[in-house]
Each structure stands twice: as C-alpha cells, then as structure tokens.
mmCIF file of C-alpha atoms in Angstrom:
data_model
loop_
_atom_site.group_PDB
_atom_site.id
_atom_site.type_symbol
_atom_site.label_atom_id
_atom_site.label_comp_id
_atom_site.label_asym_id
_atom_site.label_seq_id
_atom_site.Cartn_x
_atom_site.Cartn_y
_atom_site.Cartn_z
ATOM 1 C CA UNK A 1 2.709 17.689 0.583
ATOM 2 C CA UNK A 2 3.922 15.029 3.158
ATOM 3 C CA UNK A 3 4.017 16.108 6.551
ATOM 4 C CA UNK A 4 4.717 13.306 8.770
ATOM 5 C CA UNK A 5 5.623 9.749 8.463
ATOM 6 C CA UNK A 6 4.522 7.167 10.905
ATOM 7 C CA UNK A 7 6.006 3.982 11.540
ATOM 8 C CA UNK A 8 4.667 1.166 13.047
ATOM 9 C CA UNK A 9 6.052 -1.235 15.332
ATOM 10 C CA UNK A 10 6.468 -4.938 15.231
ATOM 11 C CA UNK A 11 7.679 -5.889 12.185
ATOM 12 C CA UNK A 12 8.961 -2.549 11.472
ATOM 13 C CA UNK A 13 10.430 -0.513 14.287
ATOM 14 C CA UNK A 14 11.345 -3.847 16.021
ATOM 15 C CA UNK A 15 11.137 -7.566 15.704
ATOM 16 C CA UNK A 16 7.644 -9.471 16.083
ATOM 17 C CA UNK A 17 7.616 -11.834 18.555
ATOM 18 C CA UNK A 18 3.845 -12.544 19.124
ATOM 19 C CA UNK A 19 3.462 -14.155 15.195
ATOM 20 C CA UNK A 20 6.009 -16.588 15.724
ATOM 21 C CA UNK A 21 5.045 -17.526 19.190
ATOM 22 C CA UNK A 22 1.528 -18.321 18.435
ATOM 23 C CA UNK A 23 2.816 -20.065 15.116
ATOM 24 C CA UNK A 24 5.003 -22.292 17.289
ATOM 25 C CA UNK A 25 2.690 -23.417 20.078
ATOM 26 C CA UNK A 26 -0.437 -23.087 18.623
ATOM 27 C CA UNK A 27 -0.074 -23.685 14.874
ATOM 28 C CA UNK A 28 -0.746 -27.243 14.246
ATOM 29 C CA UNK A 29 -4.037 -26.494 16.187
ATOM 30 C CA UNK A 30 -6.431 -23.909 13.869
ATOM 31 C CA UNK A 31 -9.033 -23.673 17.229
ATOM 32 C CA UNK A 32 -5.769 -22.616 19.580
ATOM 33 C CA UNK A 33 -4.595 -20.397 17.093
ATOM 34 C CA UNK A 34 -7.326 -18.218 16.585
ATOM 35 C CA UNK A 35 -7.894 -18.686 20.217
ATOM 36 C CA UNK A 36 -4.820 -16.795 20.793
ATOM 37 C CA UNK A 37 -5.358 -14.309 18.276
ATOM 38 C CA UNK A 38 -8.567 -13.127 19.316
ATOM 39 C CA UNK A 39 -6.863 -12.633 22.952
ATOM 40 C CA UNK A 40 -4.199 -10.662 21.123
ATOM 41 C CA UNK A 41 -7.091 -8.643 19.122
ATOM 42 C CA UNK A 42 -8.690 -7.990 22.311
ATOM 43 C CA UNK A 43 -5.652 -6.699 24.338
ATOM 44 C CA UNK A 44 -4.596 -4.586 21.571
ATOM 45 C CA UNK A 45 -7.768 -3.326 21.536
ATOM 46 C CA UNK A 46 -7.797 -2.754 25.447
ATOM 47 C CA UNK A 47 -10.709 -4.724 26.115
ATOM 48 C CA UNK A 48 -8.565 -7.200 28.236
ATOM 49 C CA UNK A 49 -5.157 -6.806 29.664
ATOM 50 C CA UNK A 50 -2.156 -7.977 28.277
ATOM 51 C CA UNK A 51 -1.530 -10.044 31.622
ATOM 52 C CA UNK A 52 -4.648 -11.747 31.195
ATOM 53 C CA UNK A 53 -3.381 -12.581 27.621
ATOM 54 C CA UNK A 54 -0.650 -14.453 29.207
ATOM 55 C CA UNK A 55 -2.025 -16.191 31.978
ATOM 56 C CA UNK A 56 -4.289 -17.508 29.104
ATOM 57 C CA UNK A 57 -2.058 -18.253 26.415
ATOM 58 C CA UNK A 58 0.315 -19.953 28.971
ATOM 59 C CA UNK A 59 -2.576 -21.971 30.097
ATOM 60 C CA UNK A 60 -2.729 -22.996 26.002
ATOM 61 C CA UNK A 61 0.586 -23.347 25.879
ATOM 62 C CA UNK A 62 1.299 -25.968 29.317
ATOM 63 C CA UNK A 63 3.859 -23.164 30.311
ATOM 64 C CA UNK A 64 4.579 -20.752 33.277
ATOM 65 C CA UNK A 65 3.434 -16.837 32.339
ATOM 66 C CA UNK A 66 7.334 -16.090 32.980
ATOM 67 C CA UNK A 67 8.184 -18.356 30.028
ATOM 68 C CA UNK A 68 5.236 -17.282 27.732
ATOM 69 C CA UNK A 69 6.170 -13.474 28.997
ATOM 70 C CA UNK A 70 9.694 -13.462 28.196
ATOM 71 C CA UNK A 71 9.406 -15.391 24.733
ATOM 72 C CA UNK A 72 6.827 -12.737 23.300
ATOM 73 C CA UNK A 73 8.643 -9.756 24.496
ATOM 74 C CA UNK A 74 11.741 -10.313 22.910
ATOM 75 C CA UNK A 75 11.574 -8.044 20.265
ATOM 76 C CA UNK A 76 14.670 -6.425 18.810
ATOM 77 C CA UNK A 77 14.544 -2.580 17.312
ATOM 78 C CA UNK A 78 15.495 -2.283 13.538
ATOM 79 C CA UNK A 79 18.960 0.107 14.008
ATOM 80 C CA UNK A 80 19.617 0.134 10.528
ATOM 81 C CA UNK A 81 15.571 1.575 9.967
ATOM 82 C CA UNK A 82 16.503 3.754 13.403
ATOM 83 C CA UNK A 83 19.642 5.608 12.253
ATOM 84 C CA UNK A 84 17.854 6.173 9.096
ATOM 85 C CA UNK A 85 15.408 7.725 10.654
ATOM 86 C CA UNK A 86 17.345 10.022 12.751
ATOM 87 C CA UNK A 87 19.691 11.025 9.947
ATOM 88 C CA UNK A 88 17.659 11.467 7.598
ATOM 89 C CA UNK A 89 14.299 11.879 8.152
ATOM 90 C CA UNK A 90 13.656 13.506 11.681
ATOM 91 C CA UNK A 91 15.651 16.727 10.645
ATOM 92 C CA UNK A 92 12.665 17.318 7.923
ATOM 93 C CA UNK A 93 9.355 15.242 8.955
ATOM 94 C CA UNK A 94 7.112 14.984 12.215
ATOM 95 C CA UNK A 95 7.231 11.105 12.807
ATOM 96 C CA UNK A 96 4.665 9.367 14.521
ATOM 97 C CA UNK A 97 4.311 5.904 16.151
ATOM 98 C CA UNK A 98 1.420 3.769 15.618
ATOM 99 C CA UNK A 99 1.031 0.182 16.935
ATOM 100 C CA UNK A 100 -1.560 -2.240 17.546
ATOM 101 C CA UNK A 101 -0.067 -3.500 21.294
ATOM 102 C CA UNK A 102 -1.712 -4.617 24.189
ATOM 103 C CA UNK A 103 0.493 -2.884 26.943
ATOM 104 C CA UNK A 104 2.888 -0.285 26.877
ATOM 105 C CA UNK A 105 6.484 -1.964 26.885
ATOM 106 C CA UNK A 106 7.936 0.181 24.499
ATOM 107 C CA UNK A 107 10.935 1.541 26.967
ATOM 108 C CA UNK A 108 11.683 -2.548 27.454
ATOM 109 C CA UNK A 109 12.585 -2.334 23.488
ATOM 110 C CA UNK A 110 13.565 1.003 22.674
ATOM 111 C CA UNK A 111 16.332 3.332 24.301
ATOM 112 C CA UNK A 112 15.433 7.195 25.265
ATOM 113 C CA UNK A 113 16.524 8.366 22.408
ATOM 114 C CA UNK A 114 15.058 5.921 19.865
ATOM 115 C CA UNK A 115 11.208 6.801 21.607
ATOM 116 C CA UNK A 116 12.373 10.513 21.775
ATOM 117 C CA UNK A 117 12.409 10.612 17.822
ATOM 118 C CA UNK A 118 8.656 10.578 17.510
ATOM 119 C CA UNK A 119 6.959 13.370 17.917
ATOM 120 C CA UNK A 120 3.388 11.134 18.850
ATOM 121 C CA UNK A 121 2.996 7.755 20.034
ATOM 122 C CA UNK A 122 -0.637 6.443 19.658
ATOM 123 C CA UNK A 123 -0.865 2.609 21.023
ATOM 124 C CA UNK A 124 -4.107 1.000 20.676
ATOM 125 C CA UNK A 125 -4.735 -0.825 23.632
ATOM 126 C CA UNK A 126 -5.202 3.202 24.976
ATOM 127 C CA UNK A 127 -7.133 4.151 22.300
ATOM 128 C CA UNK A 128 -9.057 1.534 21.896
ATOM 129 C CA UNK A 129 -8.560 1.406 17.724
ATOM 130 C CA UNK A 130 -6.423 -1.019 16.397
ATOM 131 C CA UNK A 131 -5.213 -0.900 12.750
ATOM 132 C CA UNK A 132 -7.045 -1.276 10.168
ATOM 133 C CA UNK A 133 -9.970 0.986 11.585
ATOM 134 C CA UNK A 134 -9.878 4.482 10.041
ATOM 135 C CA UNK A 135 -9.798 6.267 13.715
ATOM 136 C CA UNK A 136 -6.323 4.403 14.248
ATOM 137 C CA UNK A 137 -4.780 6.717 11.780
ATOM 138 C CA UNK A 138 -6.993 9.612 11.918
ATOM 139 C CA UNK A 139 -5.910 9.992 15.881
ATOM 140 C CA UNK A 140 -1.978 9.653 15.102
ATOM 141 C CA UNK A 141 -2.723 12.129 12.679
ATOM 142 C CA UNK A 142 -4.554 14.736 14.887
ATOM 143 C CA UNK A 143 -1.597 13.897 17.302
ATOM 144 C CA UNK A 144 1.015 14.968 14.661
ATOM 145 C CA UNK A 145 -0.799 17.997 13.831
ATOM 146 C CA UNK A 146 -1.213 17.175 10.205
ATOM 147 C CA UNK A 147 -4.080 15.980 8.077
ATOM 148 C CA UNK A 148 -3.945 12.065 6.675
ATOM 149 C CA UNK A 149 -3.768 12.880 3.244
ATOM 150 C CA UNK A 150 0.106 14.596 4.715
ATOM 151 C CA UNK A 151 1.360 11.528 6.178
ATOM 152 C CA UNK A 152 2.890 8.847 4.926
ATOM 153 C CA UNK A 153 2.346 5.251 7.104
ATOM 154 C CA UNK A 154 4.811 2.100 7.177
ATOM 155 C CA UNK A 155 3.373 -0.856 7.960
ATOM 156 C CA UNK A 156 4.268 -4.638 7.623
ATOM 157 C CA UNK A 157 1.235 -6.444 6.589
ATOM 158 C CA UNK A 158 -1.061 -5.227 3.626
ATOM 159 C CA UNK A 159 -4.283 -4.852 5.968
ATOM 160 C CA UNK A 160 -2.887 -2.103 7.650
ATOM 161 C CA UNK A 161 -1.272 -0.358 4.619
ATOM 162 C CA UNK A 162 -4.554 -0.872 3.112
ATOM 163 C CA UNK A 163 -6.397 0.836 5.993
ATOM 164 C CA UNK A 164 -4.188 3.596 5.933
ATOM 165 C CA UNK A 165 -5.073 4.205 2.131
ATOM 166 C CA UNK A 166 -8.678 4.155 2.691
ATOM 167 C CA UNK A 167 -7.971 7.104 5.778
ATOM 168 C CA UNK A 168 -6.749 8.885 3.026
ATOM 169 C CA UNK A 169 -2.981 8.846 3.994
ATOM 170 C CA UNK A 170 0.161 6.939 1.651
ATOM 171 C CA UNK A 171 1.664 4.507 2.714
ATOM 172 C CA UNK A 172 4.697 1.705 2.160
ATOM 173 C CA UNK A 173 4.684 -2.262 2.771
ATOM 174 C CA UNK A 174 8.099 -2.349 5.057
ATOM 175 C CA UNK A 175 9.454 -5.584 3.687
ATOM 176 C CA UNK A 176 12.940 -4.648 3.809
ATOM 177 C CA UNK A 177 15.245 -1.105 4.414
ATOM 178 C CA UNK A 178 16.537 -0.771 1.095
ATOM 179 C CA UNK A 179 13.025 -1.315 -0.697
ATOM 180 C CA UNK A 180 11.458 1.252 2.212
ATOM 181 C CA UNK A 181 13.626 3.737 1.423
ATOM 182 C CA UNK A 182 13.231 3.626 -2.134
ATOM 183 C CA UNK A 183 9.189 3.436 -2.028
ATOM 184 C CA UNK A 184 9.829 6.543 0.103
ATOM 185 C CA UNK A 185 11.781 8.199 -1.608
ATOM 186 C CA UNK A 186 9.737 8.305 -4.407
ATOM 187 C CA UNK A 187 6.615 9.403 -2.658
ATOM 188 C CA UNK A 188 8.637 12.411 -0.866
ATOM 189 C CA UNK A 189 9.482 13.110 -4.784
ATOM 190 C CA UNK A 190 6.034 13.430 -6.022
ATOM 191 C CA UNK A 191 4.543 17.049 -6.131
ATOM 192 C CA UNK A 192 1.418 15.968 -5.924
ATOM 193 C CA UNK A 193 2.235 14.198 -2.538
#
C-alpha cells in the first residue's frame, strides 16, 4: 500500500534553470559542457560548494558570478502541481522532497507554506547521495517513516525514475500535470500497490 509520495524538484516542483544555462553557454562546446556538469555532479553531491560552482562556471562562461548566480536560480514553482498537492494529496499521503541540489535555496523558490507540505526534505549536497544511487531514496524513505516499496517517487528524467524502481519504490516520469495525475492515479488504484 502507498504510503508516501515524493516529489522531486527541478523539473517538477519548480522550473530547471541549471539545464538550460549550461545548454546556452556551454553547448556548442562538448569539453565545457561536461566541464560544467561534473561541477554540478560534484556540488550536488557536496563534494564542492555551490559557490565554487559559480565562480567556475562564470569563469567558463566570461561572466560576473552575479550574472551566472541570478540566471541559474531562477526557477519558478509548478502552482498548478502545488495546489494539487495540497488539495488533494497531503490530506491522505506523507510527501517527501528529494532533490539532487548543490545548496539549500529552496526558501528563495518556495513560500512557507509550499516547503511546509512535506513532511521530509532530503537534499543531496547534505547527504552526500545524489539520484540515481539507491541510498538517495532509501534515506527519504527512512525520513518519511515508510519502507520504499510504500512510496511512490516523481521524477523528470528516466535515470532517476529508474533508480527509484531498482530501490524498490514506484514511481512516475513528470512530463506534464494532467499525465502525472493520471499515472498516479492509477498506481494509488492498484491493490497490490
């Protein structure tokens, strides 16, 4: 029986701002581009700090941090996917929050009471697990009180909703609300979920 449902973040619960960034100044260069990436990997990972990701990837860019700063923070929560949640799925499920970030900015996106929905947050630059590794789940999971094979995850790229899988937990590709909700919906439905 499903227990919980955990959301991630960018691409989900808010905007992505990193992707595009990286696609936009670095993408015509593959070396840059994975340059940047493995920066990102390593912040969300908490091996470096996220200012240290943009001193560098201003460097790579020929911009101030303040620009480079300010362009990948400016991500914008889903309200649609928010007041769905509140209505409709915090009166009956535990919801957790599970993102692969490299700082804690969340209060810079989300209100009070959008954060105050979720009953664990579990950011990986502080637990040192990003998604896809098993732990990355298994910890929101402890955190929620619930076993994996209770939650379900929502995720916006395959890896991740593949990793979840393997952790034993369900779990939905968010490509849009309307398709979400009806994926949902129909593992809430199952008995054997």
């Amino acid at each position: 029986m499903i227990k919980a449902i955990i959301f991630d973040c960018f691409g989900v619960l808010a905007t992505e701002a990193w992707v595009p960034f990286k696609a936009k100044y670095f993408g015509k260069d593959p070396n840059l581009y994975e340059e940047a990436s493995n920066l990102g990997r390593q912040a969300n990972s908490g091996l470096i700090s996220f200012d240290e990701v943009i001193e560098r990837v201003s460097a790579m860019a020929s911009m101030t941090p303040d620009k480079a700063r300010r362009i990948i923070r400016q991500n914008v929560p889903n309200e649609p996917l928010f007041d769905y949640i509140s209505n409709e799925l915090k009166p009956l499920y535990k919801l957790g929050f599970l993102s692969n970030v490299a700082d804690d900015y969340m209060r810079q996106i989300f209100t009070p009471e959008q954060l105050g929905l979720f009953d664990a947050v579990t950011l990986s630059y502080k637990t040192g697990y990003i998604k896809p590794l098993t732990q990355a789940y298994t910890i929101v999971a402890d955190r929620l009180g619930v076993t994996p094979a209770e939650c379900v995850l929502v995720d916006d790229k395959e890896v991740n909703v593949t990793g979840a899988r393997e952790a034993g937990m369900q779990a939905v590709l968010y490509q849009s609300l309307n398709k979400f909700k009806t994926e949902l919906e129909k593992i809430l439905a199952d008995p054997e979920s």
